Coordinates of C-alpha atoms in Angstrom, one line a residue:
Chain L
M1 CA 0.0 0.0 0.0
T2 CA 1.2 3.5 -0.8
D3 CA 0.4 6.8 0.6
R4 CA -1.4 9.2 -1.7
P5 CA 0.3 12.6 -1.7
G6 CA -2.8 14.4 -0.8
A7 CA -6.5 13.9 -0.6
V8 CA -8.5 14.9 -3.7
A9 CA -11.3 17.2 -2.7
A10 CA -14.7 16.0 -3.7
G11 CA -15.4 19.3 -5.5
E12 CA -12.5 18.8 -7.8
R13 CA -14.0 15.8 -9.5
S14 CA -17.5 14.8 -10.5
P15 CA -19.2 12.1 -8.5
A16 CA -19.1 9.9 -11.6
A17 CA -15.3 10.3 -11.8
V18 CA -14.9 9.6 -8.1
R19 CA -17.0 6.5 -8.5
R20 CA -14.7 5.3 -11.3
T21 CA -11.7 6.0 -8.9
V22 CA -13.4 3.8 -6.3
E23 CA -13.8 1.1 -8.9
A24 CA -10.2 1.5 -9.9
V25 CA -8.9 1.2 -6.4
W26 CA -11.1 -1.8 -5.9
R27 CA -9.8 -3.5 -9.0
I28 CA -6.3 -3.1 -7.8
E29 CA -6.8 -3.9 -4.1
S30 CA -9.9 -6.2 -3.8
A31 CA -7.9 -9.5 -3.7
R32 CA -5.6 -8.1 -1.0
I33 CA -8.4 -6.6 1.0
V34 CA -10.6 -9.7 0.9
G35 CA -7.6 -11.9 1.5
A36 CA -6.4 -10.0 4.5
L37 CA -9.9 -9.9 6.0
A38 CA -10.4 -13.6 5.4
R39 CA -7.1 -14.3 7.2
Y40 CA -8.1 -11.9 10.0
T41 CA -11.6 -13.3 10.5
G42 CA -10.8 -16.9 9.5
D43 CA -14.1 -16.7 7.6
F44 CA -14.1 -16.3 3.9
A45 CA -17.8 -15.6 3.5
L46 CA -17.8 -13.0 6.2
A47 CA -14.7 -11.4 4.7
E48 CA -16.4 -11.1 1.3
D49 CA -19.5 -9.6 2.9
V50 CA -17.7 -7.0 4.9
A51 CA -15.4 -6.1 2.0
Q52 CA -18.5 -5.5 -0.2
E53 CA -20.0 -3.4 2.6
A54 CA -16.8 -1.3 2.7
L55 CA -16.9 -0.9 -1.1
A56 CA -20.5 0.2 -0.9
E57 CA -19.6 2.7 1.8
A58 CA -16.8 4.1 -0.2
L59 CA -19.1 4.6 -3.2
E60 CA -21.4 6.6 -0.9
V61 CA -18.8 8.6 1.1
W62 CA -15.9 9.3 -1.3
P63 CA -18.0 11.2 -3.9
R64 CA -19.2 13.4 -0.9
D65 CA -16.0 13.8 1.2
G66 CA -13.3 13.2 -1.4
V67 CA -11.0 10.3 -2.0
P68 CA -9.1 9.6 1.3
N69 CA -5.3 9.9 1.6
Q70 CA -5.0 6.1 1.9
P71 CA -7.9 4.6 0.0
T72 CA -6.8 1.0 0.6
G73 CA -6.3 1.6 4.3
W74 CA -9.7 3.2 4.5
L75 CA -11.4 0.3 2.8
L76 CA -9.6 -2.2 5.0
T77 CA -10.4 -0.3 8.2
V78 CA -14.1 -0.1 7.3
G79 CA -14.1 -3.8 6.5
R80 CA -12.4 -4.7 9.7
R81 CA -14.8 -2.6 11.7
R82 CA -17.7 -4.3 10.1
A83 CA -16.2 -7.7 10.8
I84 CA -15.8 -6.8 14.5
D85 CA -19.5 -5.7 14.5
S86 CA -20.5 -9.0 13.1
F87 CA -18.4 -10.9 15.7
R88 CA -20.1 -8.9 18.4
R89 CA -23.6 -9.6 17.0
R90 CA -22.7 -13.3 16.9
A91 CA -21.3 -13.2 20.5
T92 CA -24.6 -11.7 21.8
R93 CA -26.4 -14.5 20.1
A94 CA -24.2 -17.3 21.2
D95 CA -21.6 -16.8 23.9
K96 CA -18.6 -16.5 21.7
Y97 CA -16.7 -13.9 23.7
A98 CA -13.3 -15.5 23.0
E99 CA -13.8 -14.9 19.3
V100 CA -14.6 -11.2 19.8
A101 CA -11.6 -10.8 22.1
R102 CA -9.4 -12.4 19.6
G103 CA -10.7 -10.3 16.8
Q104 CA -10.3 -7.1 18.8
E105 CA -6.9 -8.0 19.9
R106 CA -5.8 -8.6 16.3
A107 CA -7.4 -5.3 15.3
R108 CA -5.6 -3.4 18.1
L109 CA -2.3 -5.1 17.2
E110 CA -2.6 -4.3 13.6
D111 CA -3.6 -0.7 14.3
E112 CA -0.6 -0.2 16.5
A113 CA 1.7 -1.6 13.9
G114 CA 0.2 1.0 11.5
L115 CA 0.0 -1.7 8.9
P116 CA -3.3 -2.8 7.7
W117 CA -1.8 -6.2 6.8
D118 CA 1.2 -8.3 7.2
P119 CA 3.4 -7.9 4.1
D120 CA 4.8 -11.4 4.7
T121 CA 1.5 -13.0 4.2
I122 CA -0.2 -10.9 1.5
E123 CA 0.9 -13.1 -1.3
D124 CA -0.2 -16.2 0.5
D125 CA -3.5 -14.5 1.2
R126 CA -4.0 -13.7 -2.4
L127 CA -3.1 -17.2 -3.5
A128 CA -5.4 -18.7 -0.8
L129 CA -8.2 -16.5 -2.1
I130 CA -7.7 -17.8 -5.6
F131 CA -7.7 -21.4 -4.5
V132 CA -10.8 -21.0 -2.3
S133 CA -12.7 -19.1 -5.1
C134 CA -11.9 -22.0 -7.5
H135 CA -12.6 -24.8 -5.0
P136 CA -14.1 -27.9 -6.6
V137 CA -17.0 -28.2 -4.0
V138 CA -18.5 -25.1 -5.7
S139 CA -20.2 -25.3 -9.1
K140 CA -18.3 -24.2 -12.2
E141 CA -20.4 -21.1 -12.8
A142 CA -20.1 -20.1 -9.2
R143 CA -16.3 -20.5 -9.3
V144 CA -16.2 -18.2 -12.3
A145 CA -18.4 -15.6 -10.6
L146 CA -16.6 -15.8 -7.3
T147 CA -13.2 -15.5 -8.9
L148 CA -14.2 -12.5 -11.0
R149 CA -15.7 -10.8 -8.0
V150 CA -13.2 -11.4 -5.3
V151 CA -9.9 -11.8 -7.2
A152 CA -10.5 -9.6 -10.2
G153 CA -12.6 -7.0 -8.3
L154 CA -15.5 -6.9 -10.8
S155 CA -19.0 -6.0 -9.7
S156 CA -22.0 -8.4 -10.0
E157 CA -23.3 -6.1 -12.7
Q158 CA -20.1 -6.3 -14.7
I159 CA -20.0 -10.1 -14.4
A160 CA -23.7 -10.4 -15.4
S161 CA -23.3 -8.3 -18.5
A162 CA -20.2 -10.2 -19.5
F163 CA -22.0 -13.5 -19.2
L164 CA -25.3 -12.3 -20.6
V165 CA -27.2 -13.4 -17.5
P166 CA -29.4 -11.3 -15.1
V167 CA -27.6 -9.7 -12.1
P168 CA -29.6 -11.6 -9.5
T169 CA -28.4 -14.9 -11.1
V170 CA -24.8 -13.8 -10.5
Q171 CA -25.6 -12.7 -6.9
A172 CA -27.4 -16.0 -6.2
R173 CA -24.4 -18.0 -7.5
I174 CA -22.0 -16.1 -5.3
T175 CA -24.3 -16.4 -2.2
R176 CA -24.7 -20.1 -2.8
A177 CA -21.0 -20.6 -3.3
K178 CA -20.2 -19.0 0.0
K179 CA -22.7 -21.2 1.7
T180 CA -21.3 -24.3 0.1
L181 CA -17.7 -23.3 1.1
A182 CA -18.8 -22.8 4.7
A183 CA -20.8 -26.0 4.8
A184 CA -17.9 -28.0 3.4
R185 CA -15.6 -26.3 6.0
V186 CA -13.1 -25.3 3.4
P187 CA -10.2 -23.7 5.2
F188 CA -8.8 -20.3 4.0
E189 CA -5.4 -21.5 3.0
V190 CA -3.1 -22.4 0.1
P191 CA -3.8 -26.2 -0.3
P192 CA -1.2 -28.5 1.2
V193 CA 1.2 -30.0 -1.3
A194 CA -0.7 -33.3 -1.6
E195 CA -3.8 -31.6 -2.9
R196 CA -1.9 -28.8 -4.8
A197 CA -1.9 -30.4 -8.3
E198 CA -5.6 -31.2 -8.3
R199 CA -6.6 -27.9 -6.9
L200 CA -4.4 -26.0 -9.3
G201 CA -6.1 -27.9 -12.1
S202 CA -9.4 -26.4 -11.0
V203 CA -7.9 -22.9 -10.8
L204 CA -6.5 -23.1 -14.3
S205 CA -9.7 -24.5 -15.7
V206 CA -11.7 -21.6 -14.2
L207 CA -9.3 -19.0 -15.7
Y208 CA -9.4 -20.8 -19.1
L209 CA -13.2 -20.9 -18.9
I210 CA -13.3 -17.1 -18.4
F211 CA -10.9 -16.6 -21.2
A212 CA -12.8 -18.9 -23.6
E213 CA -16.1 -17.2 -22.7
G214 CA -14.5 -13.9 -23.4
S215 CA -13.0 -15.0 -26.7
S216 CA -16.0 -16.7 -28.1
A217 CA -17.2 -14.8 -31.2
S218 CA -20.3 -13.0 -30.4
G219 CA -20.4 -10.6 -33.3
G220 CA -20.8 -6.8 -33.3
Q221 CA -21.0 -5.8 -29.7
D222 CA -18.1 -7.9 -28.5
W223 CA -16.2 -5.3 -26.5
M224 CA -17.4 -6.6 -23.2
R225 CA -16.5 -10.1 -24.2
T226 CA -13.0 -9.1 -25.1
D227 CA -12.7 -7.4 -21.8
L228 CA -13.6 -10.6 -20.1
A229 CA -10.8 -12.4 -22.0
R230 CA -8.4 -9.6 -20.9
E231 CA -9.5 -10.1 -17.3
A232 CA -8.6 -13.8 -17.6
I233 CA -5.1 -12.8 -18.9
R234 CA -4.7 -10.4 -16.0
L235 CA -5.6 -13.2 -13.5
A236 CA -3.2 -15.6 -15.3
R237 CA -0.4 -13.0 -15.0
I238 CA -1.1 -12.6 -11.3
L239 CA -1.1 -16.4 -10.8
A240 CA 2.2 -16.8 -12.8
R241 CA 3.8 -14.3 -10.4
L242 CA 2.4 -16.2 -7.4
M243 CA 3.3 -19.7 -8.6
P244 CA 6.4 -19.3 -10.8
A245 CA 7.4 -22.9 -10.5
E246 CA 4.3 -24.3 -12.1
P247 CA 4.8 -24.8 -15.8
E248 CA 1.1 -25.1 -16.6
V249 CA 0.4 -21.6 -15.1
H250 CA 2.9 -20.1 -17.6
G251 CA 1.4 -22.4 -20.2
L252 CA -2.1 -21.1 -19.7
L253 CA -0.8 -17.5 -19.7
A254 CA 1.1 -18.1 -22.9
L255 CA -2.0 -19.8 -24.5
C256 CA -4.2 -16.8 -23.6
E257 CA -1.7 -14.2 -24.7
L258 CA -1.0 -16.0 -28.0
T259 CA -4.7 -16.4 -28.7
A260 CA -5.7 -12.9 -27.8
A261 CA -2.9 -11.6 -30.0
R262 CA -5.1 -12.5 -33.0
F263 CA -8.2 -10.8 -31.6
P264 CA -7.8 -7.6 -33.7
A265 CA -8.0 -9.6 -36.9
R266 CA -10.6 -12.2 -36.1
T267 CA -13.6 -10.1 -37.0
G268 CA -14.3 -8.3 -40.3
A269 CA -15.7 -4.8 -40.8
D270 CA -19.3 -6.0 -40.3
G271 CA -18.5 -8.1 -37.3
E272 CA -18.4 -11.4 -39.3
P273 CA -15.8 -14.0 -38.1
V274 CA -12.6 -14.1 -40.2
L275 CA -11.0 -17.5 -40.3
L276 CA -7.3 -17.9 -39.4
A277 CA -6.3 -18.5 -43.0
D278 CA -8.0 -15.2 -44.1
Q279 CA -6.8 -13.0 -41.3
D280 CA -4.7 -9.9 -41.9
R281 CA -1.7 -11.0 -39.9
G282 CA -0.4 -7.4 -39.8
R283 CA -3.2 -6.7 -37.3
W284 CA -2.0 -9.3 -34.9
D285 CA -0.8 -7.8 -31.6
R286 CA 3.0 -8.2 -31.8
S287 CA 3.7 -7.3 -28.2
A288 CA 1.1 -9.8 -27.0
I289 CA 2.8 -12.5 -29.2
R290 CA 6.1 -11.5 -27.6
R291 CA 4.6 -11.8 -24.1
G292 CA 3.1 -15.2 -25.0
E293 CA 6.5 -16.4 -26.3
E294 CA 8.1 -15.3 -23.0
A295 CA 5.5 -17.0 -20.9
L296 CA 5.9 -20.2 -23.0
A297 CA 9.7 -20.0 -22.6
R298 CA 9.2 -19.8 -18.8
A299 CA 6.9 -22.9 -18.9
V300 CA 9.7 -24.7 -20.7
S301 CA 12.4 -23.5 -18.4
V302 CA 10.7 -25.0 -15.3
G303 CA 12.0 -28.2 -16.8
R304 CA 9.1 -30.5 -16.2
G305 CA 7.9 -30.6 -19.7
L306 CA 4.7 -29.0 -21.2
G307 CA 1.2 -30.0 -20.0
P308 CA -2.0 -29.5 -22.0
Y309 CA -2.0 -25.7 -21.7
G310 CA 1.6 -25.4 -22.6
L311 CA 1.2 -27.7 -25.6
Q312 CA -1.8 -25.7 -26.9
A313 CA 0.3 -22.5 -26.3
A314 CA 3.1 -24.0 -28.4
I315 CA 0.5 -24.7 -31.2
A316 CA -0.8 -21.2 -31.0
E317 CA 2.8 -19.9 -31.1
C318 CA 3.4 -21.8 -34.4
H319 CA 0.4 -19.9 -36.0
D320 CA 1.4 -16.6 -34.5
L321 CA 4.9 -16.7 -35.8
A322 CA 4.0 -17.8 -39.3
R323 CA 3.8 -15.3 -42.1
S324 CA 1.0 -17.1 -43.8
V325 CA -0.9 -20.4 -43.7
E326 CA 1.5 -21.9 -46.2
A327 CA 4.6 -20.8 -44.2
T328 CA 3.2 -22.4 -41.0
D329 CA 5.2 -25.2 -39.5
W330 CA 2.4 -27.7 -39.9
E331 CA 4.7 -30.7 -39.2
R332 CA 5.5 -29.3 -35.8
I333 CA 1.8 -28.7 -35.2
V334 CA 1.1 -32.3 -36.0
V335 CA 3.7 -33.5 -33.5
L336 CA 2.3 -31.1 -30.8
Y337 CA -1.3 -32.3 -31.4
E338 CA 0.0 -35.9 -31.1
A339 CA 1.5 -35.0 -27.7
L340 CA -1.7 -33.1 -26.7
G341 CA -3.8 -36.1 -27.7
R342 CA -1.8 -38.3 -25.3
V343 CA -1.9 -36.0 -22.3
A344 CA -5.4 -34.7 -22.8
P345 CA -7.2 -37.0 -25.2
S346 CA -10.3 -35.6 -26.8
P347 CA -12.2 -35.9 -30.2
V348 CA -11.7 -32.2 -30.8
V349 CA -7.9 -32.6 -30.5
E350 CA -8.0 -35.5 -32.9
L351 CA -10.0 -33.4 -35.4
N352 CA -7.5 -30.6 -35.1
R353 CA -4.7 -33.1 -35.6
A354 CA -6.4 -34.3 -38.8
V355 CA -6.6 -30.7 -40.1
A356 CA -2.9 -30.2 -39.3
V357 CA -2.0 -33.5 -41.0
S358 CA -3.9 -32.4 -44.1
M359 CA -1.9 -29.2 -44.2
A360 CA 1.4 -31.0 -43.6
Y361 CA 0.9 -34.1 -45.7
G362 CA -2.1 -33.4 -48.0
P363 CA -5.9 -33.6 -47.8
E364 CA -6.0 -37.4 -48.4
A365 CA -4.0 -38.1 -45.3
G366 CA -6.2 -35.7 -43.2
L367 CA -9.4 -37.3 -44.7
R368 CA -8.3 -40.7 -43.6
L369 CA -8.1 -39.5 -40.0
V370 CA -11.4 -37.7 -40.3
D371 CA -13.1 -40.8 -41.6
D372 CA -11.7 -42.8 -38.6
L373 CA -13.4 -40.2 -36.4
V374 CA -16.7 -40.6 -38.3
A375 CA -16.4 -44.4 -38.0
G376 CA -15.7 -44.1 -34.3
E377 CA -19.0 -42.1 -34.0
V378 CA -17.3 -39.4 -31.9
L379 CA -18.3 -35.8 -32.2
G380 CA -21.8 -36.9 -33.3
G381 CA -24.1 -33.9 -33.5
S382 CA -21.3 -31.4 -33.7
Y383 CA -20.9 -29.3 -36.8
L384 CA -17.2 -29.4 -36.6
L385 CA -16.7 -32.8 -38.0
P386 CA -18.8 -32.4 -41.2
S387 CA -17.4 -28.9 -41.7
V388 CA -13.8 -30.2 -41.7
R389 CA -14.7 -33.3 -43.7
G390 CA -16.6 -31.1 -46.3
E391 CA -13.5 -28.9 -46.6
L392 CA -11.2 -31.8 -47.1
L393 CA -13.5 -33.5 -49.6
S394 CA -13.7 -30.3 -51.6
R395 CA -9.9 -30.2 -51.7
V396 CA -9.6 -33.7 -53.1
G397 CA -12.2 -32.9 -55.7
R398 CA -15.1 -34.9 -54.3
T399 CA -17.4 -31.9 -54.8
A400 CA -20.8 -33.4 -54.4
E401 CA -20.0 -35.2 -51.2
A402 CA -18.3 -32.0 -49.9
R403 CA -21.4 -30.0 -50.5
T404 CA -23.5 -32.5 -48.6
E405 CA -21.2 -32.4 -45.7
L406 CA -21.0 -28.6 -45.6
E407 CA -24.8 -28.4 -45.7
L408 CA -25.0 -30.8 -42.8
A409 CA -22.5 -28.7 -40.9
A410 CA -24.6 -25.6 -41.6
R411 CA -27.7 -27.3 -40.2
L412 CA -25.9 -28.4 -37.0
C413 CA -24.1 -25.1 -36.4
G414 CA -25.7 -23.0 -33.6
N415 CA -23.9 -19.7 -34.4
A416 CA -25.6 -17.7 -37.1
R417 CA -22.4 -16.0 -38.3
E418 CA -20.5 -19.2 -38.6
R419 CA -23.5 -20.9 -40.2
S420 CA -23.6 -18.3 -43.0
V421 CA -19.9 -18.9 -43.7
L422 CA -20.7 -22.6 -44.1
V423 CA -23.7 -22.0 -46.3
A424 CA -21.5 -19.7 -48.5
K425 CA -18.9 -22.4 -48.8
A426 CA -21.5 -25.0 -49.8
T427 CA -23.1 -22.7 -52.3
A428 CA -19.7 -21.9 -53.8
L429 CA -19.3 -25.5 -54.7
G430 CA -22.2 -25.2 -57.1
Chain B
M1 CA -8.9 -3.5 -22.3
P2 CA -7.1 -0.3 -23.2
K3 CA -3.4 0.3 -22.8
F4 CA -2.0 3.5 -21.2
M5 CA 1.5 4.9 -21.3
L6 CA 2.7 6.6 -18.1
I7 CA 5.3 9.1 -19.3
M8 CA 7.9 10.3 -16.8
R9 CA 8.8 13.9 -17.2
A10 CA 11.0 16.2 -15.1
T11 CA 12.6 19.6 -15.2
D12 CA 16.3 20.0 -14.7
E13 CA 15.7 21.1 -11.2
G14 CA 13.6 18.0 -10.4
R15 CA 16.2 15.8 -12.0
A16 CA 19.0 17.3 -10.0
E17 CA 17.1 16.7 -6.8
Y18 CA 16.1 13.2 -7.8
E19 CA 19.8 12.4 -8.6
S20 CA 20.8 13.6 -5.2
I21 CA 18.9 10.6 -3.7
D22 CA 21.0 7.5 -3.2
F23 CA 21.1 5.6 -6.4
E24 CA 20.6 2.2 -4.6
E25 CA 17.4 3.7 -3.0
V26 CA 16.1 4.8 -6.4
I27 CA 16.7 1.4 -7.9
A28 CA 15.1 -0.3 -4.9
A29 CA 12.0 1.9 -5.0
M30 CA 11.6 1.5 -8.8
G31 CA 12.1 -2.2 -8.5
K32 CA 9.4 -2.4 -5.8
Y33 CA 7.0 -0.4 -7.9
N34 CA 7.7 -2.5 -11.0
E35 CA 7.1 -5.7 -8.9
Q36 CA 3.7 -4.2 -7.8
L37 CA 2.7 -3.6 -11.4
L38 CA 3.8 -7.2 -12.4
D39 CA 2.1 -8.7 -9.4
A40 CA -1.1 -7.0 -10.4
G41 CA -0.8 -8.3 -13.9
V42 CA -1.0 -4.9 -15.5
M43 CA 2.5 -4.1 -16.7
V44 CA 3.1 -4.8 -20.4
G45 CA 6.2 -2.8 -20.9
G46 CA 8.4 0.1 -19.8
E47 CA 11.9 1.6 -20.3
G48 CA 14.0 4.4 -18.8
L49 CA 15.7 6.9 -21.0
A50 CA 19.4 7.9 -20.6
D51 CA 20.5 11.5 -21.0
D52 CA 24.0 11.0 -22.2
V53 CA 22.9 10.7 -25.8
H54 CA 20.6 13.5 -26.9
A55 CA 19.8 15.1 -30.2
V56 CA 16.8 16.9 -31.5
V57 CA 15.5 17.2 -35.1
D58 CA 13.4 20.3 -35.5
F59 CA 10.8 20.4 -38.2
S60 CA 9.7 24.0 -37.7
G61 CA 11.4 25.3 -40.9
E62 CA 11.4 24.1 -44.5
T63 CA 14.1 21.5 -43.9
P64 CA 14.7 19.6 -40.7
V65 CA 17.4 21.1 -38.4
V66 CA 19.4 18.8 -36.2
T67 CA 20.7 20.1 -32.9
D68 CA 22.2 18.6 -29.8
G69 CA 19.8 18.6 -26.9
P70 CA 18.4 19.8 -24.6
Y71 CA 15.3 20.9 -26.3
G72 CA 15.6 24.7 -26.9
E73 CA 12.6 26.2 -25.1
T74 CA 11.2 23.0 -23.5
K75 CA 12.0 22.8 -19.9
E76 CA 10.8 19.3 -19.3
L77 CA 12.6 16.1 -20.2
F78 CA 11.0 12.8 -21.1
N79 CA 12.8 10.3 -18.8
G80 CA 11.1 7.0 -19.4
F81 CA 7.7 5.3 -19.5
W82 CA 5.6 2.4 -18.3
M83 CA 3.0 0.7 -20.5
L84 CA 0.0 -0.6 -18.5
E85 CA -3.0 -2.6 -19.6
V86 CA -5.8 -1.6 -17.3
A87 CA -9.6 -1.3 -17.4
S88 CA -9.9 2.5 -17.2
K89 CA -8.2 5.8 -17.2
E90 CA -8.9 6.0 -13.5
E91 CA -7.0 2.8 -12.9
A92 CA -4.0 4.1 -14.8
I93 CA -4.1 7.3 -12.8
E94 CA -4.4 5.3 -9.5
W95 CA -1.2 3.4 -10.5
A96 CA 0.5 6.6 -11.5
T97 CA -0.1 8.2 -8.1
R98 CA 1.8 5.3 -6.6
A99 CA 5.0 5.8 -8.6
P100 CA 8.1 6.4 -6.5
L101 CA 8.8 9.8 -8.0
S102 CA 9.5 13.1 -6.3
G103 CA 11.0 16.5 -6.9
P104 CA 9.9 19.9 -8.2
G105 CA 8.5 19.7 -11.7
T106 CA 8.5 15.9 -11.7
K107 CA 5.4 14.6 -13.5
L108 CA 3.8 11.5 -14.8
E109 CA 1.7 12.0 -17.9
I110 CA -1.0 9.5 -18.7
R111 CA -1.9 8.8 -22.3
R112 CA -4.0 6.2 -24.0
V113 CA -2.1 4.0 -26.5
T114 CA -3.8 3.8 -29.9
G115 CA -4.9 0.5 -31.3
P116 CA -6.1 -0.7 -34.7
E117 CA -9.6 0.6 -33.8
D118 CA -8.3 4.2 -34.0
F119 CA -7.5 4.0 -37.7
P120 CA -9.4 3.2 -40.8
Q121 CA -8.2 -0.3 -41.7
D122 CA -9.1 0.0 -45.3
N123 CA -6.6 2.8 -45.7
E124 CA -3.7 1.8 -48.0
W125 CA -1.1 3.3 -45.8
I126 CA -2.5 1.7 -42.6
Q127 CA -2.3 -1.6 -44.4
K128 CA 1.3 -1.0 -45.4
E129 CA 2.1 -0.1 -41.9
N130 CA 0.5 -3.4 -40.7
A131 CA 2.7 -5.3 -43.2
W132 CA 5.7 -3.4 -42.0
R133 CA 5.0 -4.2 -38.4
E134 CA 4.7 -7.8 -39.3
E135 CA 8.0 -7.9 -41.2
N136 CA 9.8 -6.1 -38.4
A137 CA 8.3 -8.1 -35.6
G138 CA 11.2 -8.4 -33.2
R139 CA 11.7 -11.9 -32.2

């Protein structure tokens, strides 16, 4: 926490501007504030409640009285006071005086030290917060909502608009999640080594889910979706700083950076999706590519090999560094998909491998793999398989079959924009 | 999410005062600040500028005129920058107020970095610049 040189008088800035300042401080400090309060109270749900109360109070008071000298300290003090109030209320209900005494003692000690939190434990608190928010006892949707609210410092309104759900839905998810965590007696801590790998897997999947949601093509008004993807990247960067020895954390960060690097080119002037092959590669974000490469290099340098996220990042890197589709190192991509298929087998990976094989060794080779997938009856009902098959059939000159497949793909496709691309392709075959 | 550049500027007076602070202290304070930015996941770049090499090309006249610095009438020097990826101008300002800077005339200017959305992408020269960026992409 840093001192602000001087309070900004309320009159100097409009209430709306002060409100945005409150939100900015909250984004920067919410994880530390909720983390410190959770450690202080030993109660994650209570910490989240009182932190939100402190935020609400700031939104009311700061526009009137001005931004305090130490905004973070102010929020923490209010949160702590509310926590003590809550302890007192509980004590009157059930005789829990020891708990109050302990809380007050802690508050007094921390006040005397003049430090709102212990610098030695801040990082652990933030990490514990991430692990608790992504705990497997909580539903996937709630993990996402909780992580965005307590770790990223977003409001329920922002989360709701990003996920296109009503605000009460988000609030209900968070409330239920906190109840579940309390019922399951989930401790506020970084999980012990024995559980670390599994719990980290849950954290990474939550971050990736946020990223994937934010990067899904939604046409036209996609600014908020992109912001959601950026939020996931910010969280992945935070996690990479907190857990530098975990290759998959760097792998996930690299995957997100290398994928987001292509965002500026993925939609056309009318919001229509532009396929990788047709993208103006000059619009790709070179600095994002460089950051992705650096993150991938860190994943490699840990020396434990690449996991599923790292391998997907390596594939994304092959695309990002290629000048064109033709100049892409498809043979390397084939090898990477083979590795990915072994550590994280899935029909989608196999389908992507088939595409890579067709690019590296010709459409016939790719078609053989796709036909195996068809015979295996995987990916039934998905438009992806007929869309790829149609494309490969057209390349080997089996035009009539190609058109049938593309028409099937168009029927199965749920996204209107993508469907029109498929229809156009089928029509072009005459 | 927009990017902002925090541009460090100082007058000679401010610089002189800043340079009187123990160099180790300056490095430690800057290091700590950079760590905070990295821990928060917002820093995407930054450099400091040396003052031992300095030249100015002035385009006021018909032909460019090259002089050694410092900038004639300008009293402020541009000393370095941070690039932050944050949600809002206010967040960039909040980070700026935390920078370990001091001294008379020392300032941090906050500017939004332009992106492809700021330019008409169908313009021939913008397309050429895109191609140029691609070719010169530093590996």
